[in-house]
Coordinates of C-alpha atoms in Angstrom, one line a residue:
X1 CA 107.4 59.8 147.2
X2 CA 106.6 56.6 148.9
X3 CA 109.3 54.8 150.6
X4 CA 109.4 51.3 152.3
X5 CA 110.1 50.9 155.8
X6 CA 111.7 47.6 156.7
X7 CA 111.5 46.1 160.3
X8 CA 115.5 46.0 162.1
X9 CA 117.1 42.7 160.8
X10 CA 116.9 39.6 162.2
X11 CA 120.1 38.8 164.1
X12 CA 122.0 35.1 163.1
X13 CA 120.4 32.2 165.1
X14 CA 117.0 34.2 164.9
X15 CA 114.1 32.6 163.4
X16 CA 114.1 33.4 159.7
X17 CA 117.7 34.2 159.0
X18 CA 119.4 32.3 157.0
X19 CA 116.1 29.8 156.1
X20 CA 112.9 29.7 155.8
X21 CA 110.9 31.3 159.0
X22 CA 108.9 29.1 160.8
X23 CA 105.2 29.2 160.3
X24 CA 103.7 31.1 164.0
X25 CA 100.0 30.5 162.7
X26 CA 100.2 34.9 162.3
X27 CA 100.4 37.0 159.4
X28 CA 104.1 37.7 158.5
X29 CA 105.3 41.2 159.2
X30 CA 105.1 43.3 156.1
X31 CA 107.3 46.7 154.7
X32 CA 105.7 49.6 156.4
X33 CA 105.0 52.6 153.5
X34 CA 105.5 55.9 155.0
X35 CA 104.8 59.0 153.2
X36 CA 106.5 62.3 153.6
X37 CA 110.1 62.4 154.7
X38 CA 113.0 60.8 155.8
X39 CA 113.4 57.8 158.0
X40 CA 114.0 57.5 161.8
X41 CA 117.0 55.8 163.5
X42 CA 117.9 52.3 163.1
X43 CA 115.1 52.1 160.4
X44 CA 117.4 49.3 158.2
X45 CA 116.8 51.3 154.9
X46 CA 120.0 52.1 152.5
X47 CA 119.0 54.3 149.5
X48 CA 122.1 53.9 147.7
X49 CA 123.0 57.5 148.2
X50 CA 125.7 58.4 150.8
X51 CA 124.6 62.1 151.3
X52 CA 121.9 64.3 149.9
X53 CA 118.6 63.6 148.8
X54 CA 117.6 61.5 145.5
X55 CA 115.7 64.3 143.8
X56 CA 117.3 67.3 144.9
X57 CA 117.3 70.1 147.8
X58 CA 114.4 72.3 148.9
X59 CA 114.3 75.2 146.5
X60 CA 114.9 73.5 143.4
X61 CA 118.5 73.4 143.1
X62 CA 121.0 70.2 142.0
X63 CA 122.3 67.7 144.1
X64 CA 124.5 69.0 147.2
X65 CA 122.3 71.3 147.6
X66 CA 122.9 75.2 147.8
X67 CA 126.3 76.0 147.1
X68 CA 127.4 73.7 145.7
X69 CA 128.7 75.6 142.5
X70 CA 126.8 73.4 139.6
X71 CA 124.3 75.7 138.9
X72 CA 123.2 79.1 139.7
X73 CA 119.5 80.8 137.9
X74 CA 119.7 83.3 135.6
X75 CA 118.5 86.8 136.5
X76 CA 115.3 88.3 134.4
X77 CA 116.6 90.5 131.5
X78 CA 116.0 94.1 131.9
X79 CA 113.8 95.3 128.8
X80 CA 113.8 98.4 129.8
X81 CA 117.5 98.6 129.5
X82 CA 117.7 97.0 126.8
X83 CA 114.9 99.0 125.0
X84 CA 116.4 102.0 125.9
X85 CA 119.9 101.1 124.8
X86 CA 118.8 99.7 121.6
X87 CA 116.5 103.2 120.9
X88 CA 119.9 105.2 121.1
X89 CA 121.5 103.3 119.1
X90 CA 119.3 103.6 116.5
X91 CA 119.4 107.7 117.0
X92 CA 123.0 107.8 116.7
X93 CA 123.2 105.8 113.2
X94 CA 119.8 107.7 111.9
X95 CA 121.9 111.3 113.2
X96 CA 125.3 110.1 112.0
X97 CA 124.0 108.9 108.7
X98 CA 122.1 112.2 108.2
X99 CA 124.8 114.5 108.7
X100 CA 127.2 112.3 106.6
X101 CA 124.6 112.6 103.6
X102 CA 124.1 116.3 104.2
X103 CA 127.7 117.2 103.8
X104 CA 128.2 114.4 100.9
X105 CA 125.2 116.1 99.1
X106 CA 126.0 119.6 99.5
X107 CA 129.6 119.1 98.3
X108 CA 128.2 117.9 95.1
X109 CA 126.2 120.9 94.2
X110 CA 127.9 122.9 90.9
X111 CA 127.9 126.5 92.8
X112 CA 128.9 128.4 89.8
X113 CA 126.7 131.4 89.3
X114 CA 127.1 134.7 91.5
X115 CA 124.3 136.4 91.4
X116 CA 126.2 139.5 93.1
X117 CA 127.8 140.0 89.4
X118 CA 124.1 141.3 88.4
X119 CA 123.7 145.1 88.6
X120 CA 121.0 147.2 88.8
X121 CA 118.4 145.0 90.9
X122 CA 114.9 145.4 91.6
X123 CA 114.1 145.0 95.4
X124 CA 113.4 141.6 96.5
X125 CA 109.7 141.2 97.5
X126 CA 107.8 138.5 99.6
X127 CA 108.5 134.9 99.2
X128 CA 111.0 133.5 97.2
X129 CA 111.9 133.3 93.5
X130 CA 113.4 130.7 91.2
X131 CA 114.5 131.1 87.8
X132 CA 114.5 127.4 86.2
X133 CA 116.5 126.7 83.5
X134 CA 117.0 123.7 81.3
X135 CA 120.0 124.0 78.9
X136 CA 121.1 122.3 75.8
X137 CA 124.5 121.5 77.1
X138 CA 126.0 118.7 76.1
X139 CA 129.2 118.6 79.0
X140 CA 130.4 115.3 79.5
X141 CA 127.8 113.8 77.0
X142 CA 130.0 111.1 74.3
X143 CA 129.1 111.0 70.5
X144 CA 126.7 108.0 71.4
X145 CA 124.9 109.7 73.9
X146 CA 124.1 112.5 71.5
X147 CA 123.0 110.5 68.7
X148 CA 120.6 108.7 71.4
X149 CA 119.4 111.5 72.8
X150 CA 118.8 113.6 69.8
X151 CA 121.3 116.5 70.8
X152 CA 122.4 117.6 68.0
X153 CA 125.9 118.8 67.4
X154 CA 125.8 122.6 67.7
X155 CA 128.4 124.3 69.8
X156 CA 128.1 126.3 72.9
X157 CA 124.9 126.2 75.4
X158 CA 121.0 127.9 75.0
X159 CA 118.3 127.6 76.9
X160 CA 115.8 125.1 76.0
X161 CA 113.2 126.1 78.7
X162 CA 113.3 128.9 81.5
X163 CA 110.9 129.5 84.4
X164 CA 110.1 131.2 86.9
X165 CA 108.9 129.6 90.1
X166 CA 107.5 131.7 93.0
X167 CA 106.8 130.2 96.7
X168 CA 105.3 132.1 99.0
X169 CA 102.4 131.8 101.6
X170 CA 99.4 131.5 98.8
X171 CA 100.7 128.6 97.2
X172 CA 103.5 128.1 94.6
X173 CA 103.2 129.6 91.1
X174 CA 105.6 128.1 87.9
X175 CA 105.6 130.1 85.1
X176 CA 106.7 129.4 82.1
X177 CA 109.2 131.9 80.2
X178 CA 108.8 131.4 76.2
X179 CA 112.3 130.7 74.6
X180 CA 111.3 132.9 71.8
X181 CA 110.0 136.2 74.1
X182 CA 111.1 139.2 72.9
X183 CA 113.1 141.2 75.8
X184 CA 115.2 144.5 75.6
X185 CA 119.2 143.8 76.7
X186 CA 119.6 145.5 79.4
X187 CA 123.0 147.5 80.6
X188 CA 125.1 144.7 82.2
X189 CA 128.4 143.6 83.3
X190 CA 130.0 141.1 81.9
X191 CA 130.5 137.8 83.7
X192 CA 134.0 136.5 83.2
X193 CA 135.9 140.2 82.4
X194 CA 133.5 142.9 84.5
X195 CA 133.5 145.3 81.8
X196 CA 130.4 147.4 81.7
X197 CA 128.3 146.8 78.4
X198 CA 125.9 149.8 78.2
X199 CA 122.4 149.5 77.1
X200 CA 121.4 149.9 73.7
X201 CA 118.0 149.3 73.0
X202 CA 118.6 146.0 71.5
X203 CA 116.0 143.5 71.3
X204 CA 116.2 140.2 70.8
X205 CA 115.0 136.5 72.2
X206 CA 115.1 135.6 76.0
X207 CA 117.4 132.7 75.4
X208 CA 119.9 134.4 73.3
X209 CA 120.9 136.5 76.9
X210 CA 121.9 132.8 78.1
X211 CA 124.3 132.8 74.7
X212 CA 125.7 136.2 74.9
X213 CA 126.8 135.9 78.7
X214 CA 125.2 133.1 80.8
X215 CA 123.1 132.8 83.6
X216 CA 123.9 136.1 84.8
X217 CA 122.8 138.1 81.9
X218 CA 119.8 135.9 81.6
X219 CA 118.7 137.0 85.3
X220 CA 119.8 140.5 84.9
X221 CA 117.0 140.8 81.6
X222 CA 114.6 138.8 83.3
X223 CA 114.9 141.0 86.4
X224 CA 115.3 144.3 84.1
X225 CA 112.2 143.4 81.5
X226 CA 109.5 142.0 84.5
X227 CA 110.7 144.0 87.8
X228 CA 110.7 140.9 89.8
X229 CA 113.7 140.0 92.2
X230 CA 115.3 136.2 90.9
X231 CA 116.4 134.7 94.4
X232 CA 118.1 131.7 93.3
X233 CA 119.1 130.4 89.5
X234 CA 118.9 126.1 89.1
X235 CA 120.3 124.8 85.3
X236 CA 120.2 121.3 84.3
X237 CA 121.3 120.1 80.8
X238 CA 120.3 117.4 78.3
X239 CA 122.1 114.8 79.9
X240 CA 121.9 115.6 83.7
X241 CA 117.7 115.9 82.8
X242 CA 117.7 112.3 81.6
X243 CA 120.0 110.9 84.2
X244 CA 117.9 112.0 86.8
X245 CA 114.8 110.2 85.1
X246 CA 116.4 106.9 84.8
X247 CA 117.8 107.3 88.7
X248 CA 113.9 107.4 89.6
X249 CA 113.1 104.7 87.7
X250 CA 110.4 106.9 84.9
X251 CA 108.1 108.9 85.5
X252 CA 104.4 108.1 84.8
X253 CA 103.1 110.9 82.2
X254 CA 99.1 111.0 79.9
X255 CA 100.5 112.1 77.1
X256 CA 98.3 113.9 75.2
X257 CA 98.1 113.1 71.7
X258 CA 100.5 111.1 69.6
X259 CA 103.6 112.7 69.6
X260 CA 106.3 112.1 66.3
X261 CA 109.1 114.9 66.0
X262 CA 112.6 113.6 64.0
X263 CA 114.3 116.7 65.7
X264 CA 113.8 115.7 69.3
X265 CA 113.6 112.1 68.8
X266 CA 109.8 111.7 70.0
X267 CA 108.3 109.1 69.5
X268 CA 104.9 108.4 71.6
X269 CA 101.4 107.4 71.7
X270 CA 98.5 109.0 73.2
X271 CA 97.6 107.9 77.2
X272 CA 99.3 106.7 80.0
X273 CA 102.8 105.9 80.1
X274 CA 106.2 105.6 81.9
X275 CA 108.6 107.7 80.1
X276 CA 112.6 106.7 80.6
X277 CA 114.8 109.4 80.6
X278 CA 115.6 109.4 76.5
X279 CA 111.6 109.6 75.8
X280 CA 111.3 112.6 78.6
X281 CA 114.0 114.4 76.9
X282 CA 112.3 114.0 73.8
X283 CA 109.0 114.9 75.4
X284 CA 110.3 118.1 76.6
X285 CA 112.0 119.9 73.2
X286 CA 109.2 119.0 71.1
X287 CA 107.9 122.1 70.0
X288 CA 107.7 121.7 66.0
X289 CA 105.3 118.5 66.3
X290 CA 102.7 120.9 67.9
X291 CA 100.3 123.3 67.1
X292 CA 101.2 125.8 69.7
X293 CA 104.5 125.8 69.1
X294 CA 106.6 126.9 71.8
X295 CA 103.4 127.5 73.9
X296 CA 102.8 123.9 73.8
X297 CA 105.8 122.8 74.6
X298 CA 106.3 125.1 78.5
X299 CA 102.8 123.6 79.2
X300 CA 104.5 120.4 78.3
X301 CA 107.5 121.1 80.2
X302 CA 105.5 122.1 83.2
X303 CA 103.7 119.2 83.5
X304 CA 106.3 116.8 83.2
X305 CA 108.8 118.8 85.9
X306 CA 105.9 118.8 88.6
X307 CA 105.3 115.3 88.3
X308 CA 108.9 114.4 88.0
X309 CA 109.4 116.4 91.5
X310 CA 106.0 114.4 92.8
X311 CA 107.6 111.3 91.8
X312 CA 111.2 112.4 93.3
X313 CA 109.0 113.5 96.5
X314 CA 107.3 109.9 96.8
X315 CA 108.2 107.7 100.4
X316 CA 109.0 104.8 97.7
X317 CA 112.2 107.1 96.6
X318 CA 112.5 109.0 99.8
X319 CA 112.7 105.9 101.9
X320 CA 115.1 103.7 99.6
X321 CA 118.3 104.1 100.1
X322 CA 119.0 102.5 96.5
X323 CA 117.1 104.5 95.0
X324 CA 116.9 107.7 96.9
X325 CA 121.1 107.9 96.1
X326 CA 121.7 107.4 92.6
X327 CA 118.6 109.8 92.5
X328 CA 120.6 112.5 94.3
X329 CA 123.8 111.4 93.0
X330 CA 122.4 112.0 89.0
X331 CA 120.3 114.9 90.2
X332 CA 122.9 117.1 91.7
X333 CA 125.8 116.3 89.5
X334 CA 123.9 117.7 86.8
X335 CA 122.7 121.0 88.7
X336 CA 124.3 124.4 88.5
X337 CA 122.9 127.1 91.0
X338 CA 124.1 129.9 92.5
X339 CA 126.8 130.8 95.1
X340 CA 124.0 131.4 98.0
X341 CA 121.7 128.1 97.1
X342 CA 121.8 125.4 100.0
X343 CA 120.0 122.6 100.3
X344 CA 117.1 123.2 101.8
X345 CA 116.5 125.9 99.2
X346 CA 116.9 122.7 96.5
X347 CA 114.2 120.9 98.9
X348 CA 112.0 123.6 98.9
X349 CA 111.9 124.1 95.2
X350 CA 110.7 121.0 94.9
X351 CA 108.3 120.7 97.3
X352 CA 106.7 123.8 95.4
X353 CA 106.8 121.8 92.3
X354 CA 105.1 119.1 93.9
X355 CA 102.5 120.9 95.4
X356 CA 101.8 122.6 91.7
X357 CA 101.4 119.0 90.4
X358 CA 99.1 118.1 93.0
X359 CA 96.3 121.1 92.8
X360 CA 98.4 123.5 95.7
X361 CA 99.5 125.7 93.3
X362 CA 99.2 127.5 90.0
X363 CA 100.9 127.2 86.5
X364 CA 100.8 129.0 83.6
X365 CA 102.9 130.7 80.6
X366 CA 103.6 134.2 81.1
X367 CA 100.8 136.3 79.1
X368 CA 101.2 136.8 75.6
X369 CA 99.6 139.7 73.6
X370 CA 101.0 139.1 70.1
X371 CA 103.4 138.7 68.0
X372 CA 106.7 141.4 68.2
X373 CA 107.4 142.9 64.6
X374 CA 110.7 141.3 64.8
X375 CA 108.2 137.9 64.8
X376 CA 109.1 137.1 68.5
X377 CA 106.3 136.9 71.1
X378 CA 105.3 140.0 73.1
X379 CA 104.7 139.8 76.4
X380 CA 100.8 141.7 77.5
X381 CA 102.8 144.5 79.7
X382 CA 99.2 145.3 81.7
X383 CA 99.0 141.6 82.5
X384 CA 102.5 141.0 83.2
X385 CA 102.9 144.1 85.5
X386 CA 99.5 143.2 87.5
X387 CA 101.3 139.7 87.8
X388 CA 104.4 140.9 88.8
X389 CA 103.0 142.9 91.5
X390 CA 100.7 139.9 93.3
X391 CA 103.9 138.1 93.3
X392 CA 105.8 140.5 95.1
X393 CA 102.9 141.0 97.7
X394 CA 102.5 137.5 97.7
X395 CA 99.0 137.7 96.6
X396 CA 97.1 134.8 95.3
X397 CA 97.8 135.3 91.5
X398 CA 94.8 136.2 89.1
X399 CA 96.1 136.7 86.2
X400 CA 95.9 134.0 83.6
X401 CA 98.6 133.3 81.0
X402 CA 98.2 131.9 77.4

């Protein structure tokens, strides 16, 4: 900054103190400007300041210079630090929240079967085997919720739908069980009071083994009439099946033709369409509005189940927590499995499903040579035994159903 330099004052009596200097013919002496810094002794210049510089101390502190407590610099943040502290953070709540939601999801599973009540058991193979059921059980369902969803009134539980879903290293298989299959009952022991029934010969449909004793007679004459090993049992019922639809928000379906049946409540047009959980219900028991029957309806069933577990299996349900709850919350109230099933098996099963929906796998109804002379549908025992036996190899599967 430039500063003025005065001359030393004129003392009193001195020409030009106290009145007007007298004229010497020279130039009058002027303020000397001197840059840089500071002022020499006896230079006559006052700042106005008793200590200190004007405009601060070298180094770019206040006034007073260092130490003199009114300001100190911040230090630079460490990002590292802070990076790193943030990053475990976040992997403790991610850990802590997954363990919390694995124990709250687990507890909720219906663990009611015990598959160590079936006798007589064909040795387990490669892979693993589901038996999926879908039941007409109306638990917990109030008189409005029947009449919506078509129900029906009828006492005790069947089995609306029943397959058989195999994962393994070639792929996932689903096939579909026919309600109306003629089986033999085998020998079994009865669920609730152990007594031994014998065999008899008796044939009858698959689903009236769910009637007569449950799930455990149902696996023990699916295991006795096919030779295949069941590994785990799932059950959902009428009202648990549409539940779980709603929780995912629909799920997106081509329906094939128009669809009108007054005993299942359908009610749909031909193409593409998001179907809410009454309307999949619906979609799923029709049988009588089709020309194949029961046939119709597994392939019907099968297609809507793998794209319901593609849709369940999506990042958009997956990665929402407000939807990815209820989902689980409406899906696992509603499921009964066995004793041993955890989890991951759950996860698995549908993973498999997925993968059938998406070209991975295969599906298929279980073959079908005829008509039984009781007028129930008769399994092709060639064709089923040549199945059987790629499945428990874990062979990719040949054999083509109807």
């Amino acid at each position: 900054m430039r500063q003025v330099r005065r001359g030393p004052a004129a003392s009193p009596g001195q020409a030009g103190y106290g009145g007007a200097p007298p004229y010497q013919g020279g130039v009058p002496q002027q303020p000397s400007y001197v840059d840089g810094g500071g002022y020499g002794p006896g230079d006559g210049y006052d700042s106005g300041y008793n200590t200190g510089q004007v405009y601060g101390s070298p180094g770019g502190r206040g006034p007073g210079g260092p130490g003199d407590g009114m300001y100190e610099p911040r230090p630079a943040p460490n990002w590292r630090r802070r990076i790193k502290v943030t990053a475990i953070t976040l992997v403790t709540l991610l850990v802590v929240t997954s363990v919390g939601t694995y124990f709250w999801a687990d507890s909720k599973l219906n663990r009611d079967v015990d598959l160590s009540k079936v006798i007589d058991r064909p040795e387990a193979g490669e892979g693993t085997n589901y038996l999926i059921v879908g039941s007409d059980s109306r638990a917990g369902m109030s008189a409005e919720e029947k009449k919506k969803l078509h129900t029906g009134s009828a006492e005790g539980k069947r089995t609306d739908s029943m397959m058989i879903l195999h994962t393994g290293g070639n792929g996932p298989t689903l096939i579909s069980l026919p309600r109306d299959s003629n089986v033999t009952i085998p020998s079994y022991k009865g669920s609730d009071s152990g007594k031994l029934y014998p065999a008899t010969g008796r044939q009858t449909k698959l689903n009236a083994a769910y009637a007569e004793d449950g799930p455990e007679l149902l696996v023990r004459t699916v295991e006795a009439n096919t030779g295949l090993h069941i590994d785990h049992y799932v059950e959902i019922g009428f009202g648990g099946f549409a539940n779980i639809v709603d929780a995912v928000g629909g799920v997106e379906m081509d329906i094939p033709q128009d669809i009108k049946d007054t005993k299942s409540g359908a009610d749909l047009k031909k193409g593409k369409q998001t179907l809410n959980g009454e309307q999949a219900l619906a979609f799923v028991r029709t049988r009588y509005a089709l020309a194949g029957s029961d046939l119709d309806r597994t392939k019907n069933q099968q297609k809507f189940l793998s794209a319901l577990a593609n849709q369940v299996a999506t990042p958009s349900t997956i990665l929402n927590p407000f939807k990815l709850y209820p989902t689980m919350g409406a899906g696992l109230d509603s499921l009964v499995v066995d004793k041993d099933m955890g989890l991951f098996d759950l996860a698995s099963m549908f993973w498999a499903m997925k993968g059938v929906s998406g070209g991975e796998g295969k599906s298929m109804n279980m073959p079908i040579a005829g008509n039984s002379a009781n007028g129930n549908l008769q399994w092709d025992t060639a064709k089923v035994k040549t199945l059987v036996n790629q499945l428990k190899n874990d062979e990719t599967v040949t054999v083509s159903g109807n």
